[in-house]
Amino acid sequence: MEPITLTTERLLLRPFHGGDADEVHVACQDPDIQRWTVVPSPYTHADAELFTRKLSPGGWQDDSMYNFAVVLHDGGAVAGALGINRRNLHDTYEVGFWTAKKHRGLGYMTEAVRAAAHWTFTSLRGDRLEWRAEVGNEPSRAVARRAGFRMEGEQRSGLLNKGVRRDIWVGALLPSDLGLPGAHPYLPATALTAAPWADPSSGPVPGGPVPGLPTGLSTAP
């Protein structure tokens, strides 16, 4: 895919380039970023060069990941990084992010995640956007919640970070959470619980639409 730029009220989400290496290197000296994300520790300038010059452009070229520099309209400073990664599941993607310390607490990353989620559902035709973070990473979970993600539980040993397997929290955002149609119809378990006689393989549920189906798709007979 050709790299693109997303615009929000206060931010530009643009592809990384080599000129960002200095700011990325400085931001990733933060112990919290090294502790809670999978960036190398210690984080060298060579790591920043690799990320900005090779890994990020390469992800756009092979459609495996789409990394954005989260840049302020006012001054152009890099406030953080956000990536949308393709999962090996049907139309499922994962979001990951970090925020530079001096730009935290201002809502920038929540704003960026919402914009990236909308792009994932409309341009990539994603049907599910997942958020995962190590148990205890409260700031990341707070961003995900504010962006509309529903927390779905914990996974044991769900993350390998610096050679150690760790338990993780899992959340997800669906197109319908943003009022958008999905790529495929969605039949929530609550619909089957409410109508246990309903078999989605046998056709529509009598009596009306199934919650969660894209706008305009009716199951009424």
GROMACS .gro file of C-alpha atoms in nm:
model
  221
    1MET     CA    1   0.000   0.000   0.000
    2GLU     CA    2   0.112   0.354  -0.068
    3PRO     CA    3   0.170   0.536   0.262
    4ILE     CA    4  -0.104   0.781   0.356
    5THR     CA    5  -0.155   1.061   0.610
    6LEU     CA    6  -0.456   1.097   0.839
    7THR     CA    7  -0.564   1.431   0.981
    8THR     CA    8  -0.747   1.504   1.306
    9GLU     CA    9  -0.832   1.826   1.485
   10ARG     CA   10  -0.487   1.853   1.646
   11LEU     CA   11  -0.275   1.587   1.479
   12LEU     CA   12  -0.126   1.447   1.165
   13LEU     CA   13  -0.075   1.072   1.147
   14ARG     CA   14   0.190   1.038   0.878
   15PRO     CA   15   0.443   0.771   0.779
   16PHE     CA   16   0.776   0.777   0.958
   17HIS     CA   17   1.087   0.894   0.772
   18GLY     CA   18   1.455   0.902   0.854
   19GLY     CA   19   1.435   1.256   0.987
   20ASP     CA   20   1.226   1.129   1.279
   21ALA     CA   21   1.504   0.910   1.418
   22ASP     CA   22   1.636   1.167   1.665
   23GLU     CA   23   1.294   1.234   1.821
   24VAL     CA   24   1.210   0.863   1.832
   25HIS     CA   25   1.543   0.787   1.998
   26VAL     CA   26   1.489   1.052   2.265
   27ALA     CA   27   1.130   0.944   2.334
   28CYS     CA   28   1.224   0.578   2.369
   29GLN     CA   29   1.477   0.650   2.643
   30ASP     CA   30   1.173   0.673   2.870
   31PRO     CA   31   1.181   0.375   3.110
   32ASP     CA   32   0.802   0.334   3.083
   33ILE     CA   33   0.817   0.288   2.705
   34GLN     CA   34   1.097   0.034   2.741
   35ARG     CA   35   0.913  -0.145   3.021
   36TRP     CA   36   0.566  -0.175   2.870
   37THR     CA   37   0.633  -0.203   2.496
   38VAL     CA   38   0.843  -0.440   2.291
   39VAL     CA   39   1.098  -0.176   2.184
   40PRO     CA   40   1.458  -0.283   2.253
   41SER     CA   41   1.615  -0.198   2.588
   42PRO     CA   42   1.853  -0.024   2.592
   43TYR     CA   43   1.721   0.171   2.293
   44THR     CA   44   2.000   0.299   2.070
   45HIS     CA   45   2.005   0.552   1.791
   46ALA     CA   46   2.062   0.259   1.553
   47ASP     CA   47   1.731   0.112   1.673
   48ALA     CA   48   1.555   0.438   1.590
   49GLU     CA   49   1.718   0.450   1.247
   50LEU     CA   50   1.610   0.090   1.178
   51PHE     CA   51   1.252   0.164   1.285
   52THR     CA   52   1.210   0.489   1.092
   53ARG     CA   53   1.410   0.410   0.779
   54LYS     CA   54   1.351   0.037   0.722
   55LEU     CA   55   1.088  -0.135   0.935
   56SER     CA   56   0.816   0.128   0.902
   57PRO     CA   57   0.849   0.183   0.524
   58GLY     CA   58   0.878  -0.193   0.476
   59GLY     CA   59   0.551  -0.254   0.658
   60TRP     CA   60   0.366  -0.027   0.416
   61GLN     CA   61   0.531  -0.195   0.118
   62ASP     CA   62   0.435  -0.551   0.214
   63ASP     CA   63   0.103  -0.462   0.385
   64SER     CA   64   0.205  -0.624   0.711
   65MET     CA   65   0.194  -0.314   0.933
   66TYR     CA   66   0.111   0.052   0.896
   67ASN     CA   67   0.316   0.269   1.132
   68PHE     CA   68   0.226   0.634   1.183
   69ALA     CA   69   0.421   0.913   1.344
   70VAL     CA   70   0.171   1.103   1.559
   71VAL     CA   71   0.269   1.463   1.488
   72LEU     CA   72   0.129   1.785   1.633
   73HIS     CA   73  -0.016   2.038   1.393
   74ASP     CA   74   0.131   2.307   1.615
   75GLY     CA   75   0.506   2.278   1.568
   76GLY     CA   76   0.528   1.938   1.403
   77ALA     CA   77   0.677   1.759   1.704
   78VAL     CA   78   0.648   1.380   1.716
   79ALA     CA   79   0.412   1.316   2.009
   80GLY     CA   80   0.408   0.940   1.969
   81ALA     CA   81   0.388   0.638   1.745
   82LEU     CA   82   0.089   0.429   1.641
   83GLY     CA   83   0.088   0.107   1.441
   84ILE     CA   84  -0.190  -0.094   1.281
   85ASN     CA   85  -0.073  -0.452   1.235
   86ARG     CA   86  -0.241  -0.719   1.026
   87ARG     CA   87  -0.329  -1.031   1.226
   88ASN     CA   88  -0.347  -1.379   1.071
   89LEU     CA   89  -0.721  -1.383   1.124
   90HIS     CA   90  -1.015  -1.289   0.906
   91ASP     CA   91  -1.009  -0.910   0.858
   92THR     CA   92  -0.859  -0.860   1.206
   93TYR     CA   93  -0.600  -0.595   1.290
   94GLU     CA   94  -0.419  -0.490   1.606
   95VAL     CA   95  -0.334  -0.141   1.727
   96GLY     CA   96  -0.024  -0.055   1.927
   97PHE     CA   97   0.108   0.281   2.041
   98TRP     CA   98   0.335   0.480   2.266
   99THR     CA   99   0.326   0.847   2.367
  100ALA     CA  100   0.632   1.061   2.435
  101LYS     CA  101   0.641   1.151   2.803
  102LYS     CA  102   0.605   1.528   2.764
  103HIS     CA  103   0.292   1.485   2.550
  104ARG     CA  104   0.098   1.255   2.785
  105GLY     CA  105  -0.225   1.347   2.957
  106LEU     CA  106  -0.350   1.568   2.673
  107GLY     CA  107  -0.566   1.317   2.487
  108TYR     CA  108  -0.345   1.303   2.180
  109MET     CA  109  -0.321   0.926   2.160
  110THR     CA  110  -0.693   0.872   2.214
  111GLU     CA  111  -0.754   1.111   1.924
  112ALA     CA  112  -0.501   0.925   1.710
  113VAL     CA  113  -0.641   0.579   1.793
  114ARG     CA  114  -0.994   0.686   1.699
  115ALA     CA  115  -0.873   0.819   1.363
  116ALA     CA  116  -0.669   0.508   1.293
  117ALA     CA  117  -0.961   0.283   1.387
  118HIS     CA  118  -1.193   0.463   1.146
  119TRP     CA  119  -0.932   0.425   0.871
  120THR     CA  120  -0.889   0.055   0.952
  121PHE     CA  121  -1.261  -0.012   0.917
  122THR     CA  122  -1.317   0.200   0.606
  123SER     CA  123  -0.998   0.175   0.401
  124LEU     CA  124  -0.862  -0.163   0.511
  125ARG     CA  125  -1.212  -0.313   0.548
  126GLY     CA  126  -1.121  -0.449   0.887
  127ASP     CA  127  -1.393  -0.622   1.088
  128ARG     CA  128  -1.218  -0.621   1.425
  129LEU     CA  129  -0.946  -0.405   1.577
  130GLU     CA  130  -0.773  -0.555   1.880
  131TRP     CA  131  -0.579  -0.387   2.159
  132ARG     CA  132  -0.347  -0.592   2.377
  133ALA     CA  133  -0.126  -0.480   2.664
  134GLU     CA  134   0.053  -0.642   2.952
  135VAL     CA  135  -0.156  -0.669   3.267
  136GLY     CA  136  -0.076  -0.360   3.474
  137ASN     CA  137  -0.034  -0.117   3.186
  138GLU     CA  138  -0.310   0.111   3.312
  139PRO     CA  139  -0.227   0.415   3.092
  140SER     CA  140  -0.258   0.208   2.774
  141ARG     CA  141  -0.586   0.058   2.891
  142ALA     CA  142  -0.718   0.405   2.972
  143VAL     CA  143  -0.645   0.518   2.615
  144ALA     CA  144  -0.816   0.211   2.471
  145ARG     CA  145  -1.125   0.263   2.686
  146ARG     CA  146  -1.153   0.629   2.593
  147ALA     CA  147  -1.123   0.534   2.226
  148GLY     CA  148  -1.422   0.300   2.264
  149PHE     CA  149  -1.260  -0.041   2.302
  150ARG     CA  150  -1.450  -0.299   2.502
  151MET     CA  151  -1.236  -0.496   2.745
  152GLU     CA  152  -1.275  -0.869   2.682
  153GLY     CA  153  -1.057  -1.026   2.952
  154GLU     CA  154  -0.708  -1.161   3.012
  155GLN     CA  155  -0.486  -1.408   2.831
  156ARG     CA  156  -0.218  -1.601   3.013
  157SER     CA  157   0.127  -1.586   2.856
  158GLY     CA  158  -0.014  -1.380   2.569
  159LEU     CA  159   0.289  -1.159   2.512
  160LEU     CA  160   0.659  -1.225   2.464
  161ASN     CA  161   0.850  -0.914   2.570
  162LYS     CA  162   1.229  -0.916   2.593
  163GLY     CA  163   1.246  -1.290   2.636
  164VAL     CA  164   0.976  -1.314   2.905
  165ARG     CA  165   0.620  -1.435   2.850
  166ARG     CA  166   0.363  -1.216   3.021
  167ASP     CA  167  -0.012  -1.211   3.086
  168ILE     CA  168  -0.209  -0.955   2.886
  169TRP     CA  169  -0.534  -0.765   2.880
  170VAL     CA  170  -0.735  -0.787   2.557
  171GLY     CA  171  -0.988  -0.543   2.417
  172ALA     CA  172  -1.156  -0.494   2.081
  173LEU     CA  173  -1.333  -0.235   1.874
  174LEU     CA  174  -1.582  -0.329   1.602
  175PRO     CA  175  -1.706  -0.122   1.308
  176SER     CA  176  -2.053  -0.112   1.463
  177ASP     CA  177  -1.904   0.055   1.773
  178LEU     CA  178  -1.829   0.352   1.549
  179GLY     CA  179  -2.159   0.333   1.360
  180LEU     CA  180  -1.989   0.180   1.057
  181PRO     CA  181  -2.086  -0.125   0.851
  182GLY     CA  182  -1.868  -0.432   0.875
  183ALA     CA  183  -1.722  -0.636   0.593
  184HIS     CA  184  -1.931  -0.934   0.708
  185PRO     CA  185  -2.256  -0.970   0.904
  186TYR     CA  186  -2.201  -1.010   1.277
  187LEU     CA  187  -2.422  -1.227   1.498
  188PRO     CA  188  -2.343  -1.160   1.866
  189ALA     CA  189  -2.381  -1.437   2.120
  190THR     CA  190  -2.642  -1.222   2.297
  191ALA     CA  191  -2.870  -1.260   1.996
  192LEU     CA  192  -2.851  -1.639   2.020
  193THR     CA  193  -2.902  -1.627   2.397
  194ALA     CA  194  -3.214  -1.421   2.351
  195ALA     CA  195  -3.338  -1.657   2.080
  196PRO     CA  196  -3.178  -1.998   2.150
  197TRP     CA  197  -3.380  -2.159   1.877
  198ALA     CA  198  -3.215  -1.938   1.618
  199ASP     CA  199  -2.951  -2.104   1.403
  200PRO     CA  200  -2.761  -1.847   1.195
  201SER     CA  201  -2.683  -2.113   0.936
  202SER     CA  202  -3.052  -2.177   0.874
  203GLY     CA  203  -3.139  -1.825   0.771
  204PRO     CA  204  -3.278  -1.506   0.921
  205VAL     CA  205  -3.402  -1.470   1.274
  206PRO     CA  206  -3.780  -1.419   1.260
  207GLY     CA  207  -3.923  -1.097   1.384
  208GLY     CA  208  -3.661  -0.834   1.312
  209PRO     CA  209  -3.298  -0.741   1.271
  210VAL     CA  210  -3.015  -0.897   1.466
  211PRO     CA  211  -2.822  -0.645   1.678
  212GLY     CA  212  -2.481  -0.572   1.535
  213LEU     CA  213  -2.557  -0.628   1.169
  214PRO     CA  214  -2.437  -0.350   0.939
  215THR     CA  215  -2.682  -0.070   0.872
  216GLY     CA  216  -2.922  -0.158   0.595
  217LEU     CA  217  -2.892  -0.536   0.632
  218SER     CA  218  -3.219  -0.672   0.764
  219THR     CA  219  -3.297  -1.023   0.878
  220ALA     CA  220  -3.669  -0.968   0.886
  221PRO     CA  221  -3.858  -1.231   0.683
   0.00000   0.00000   0.00000
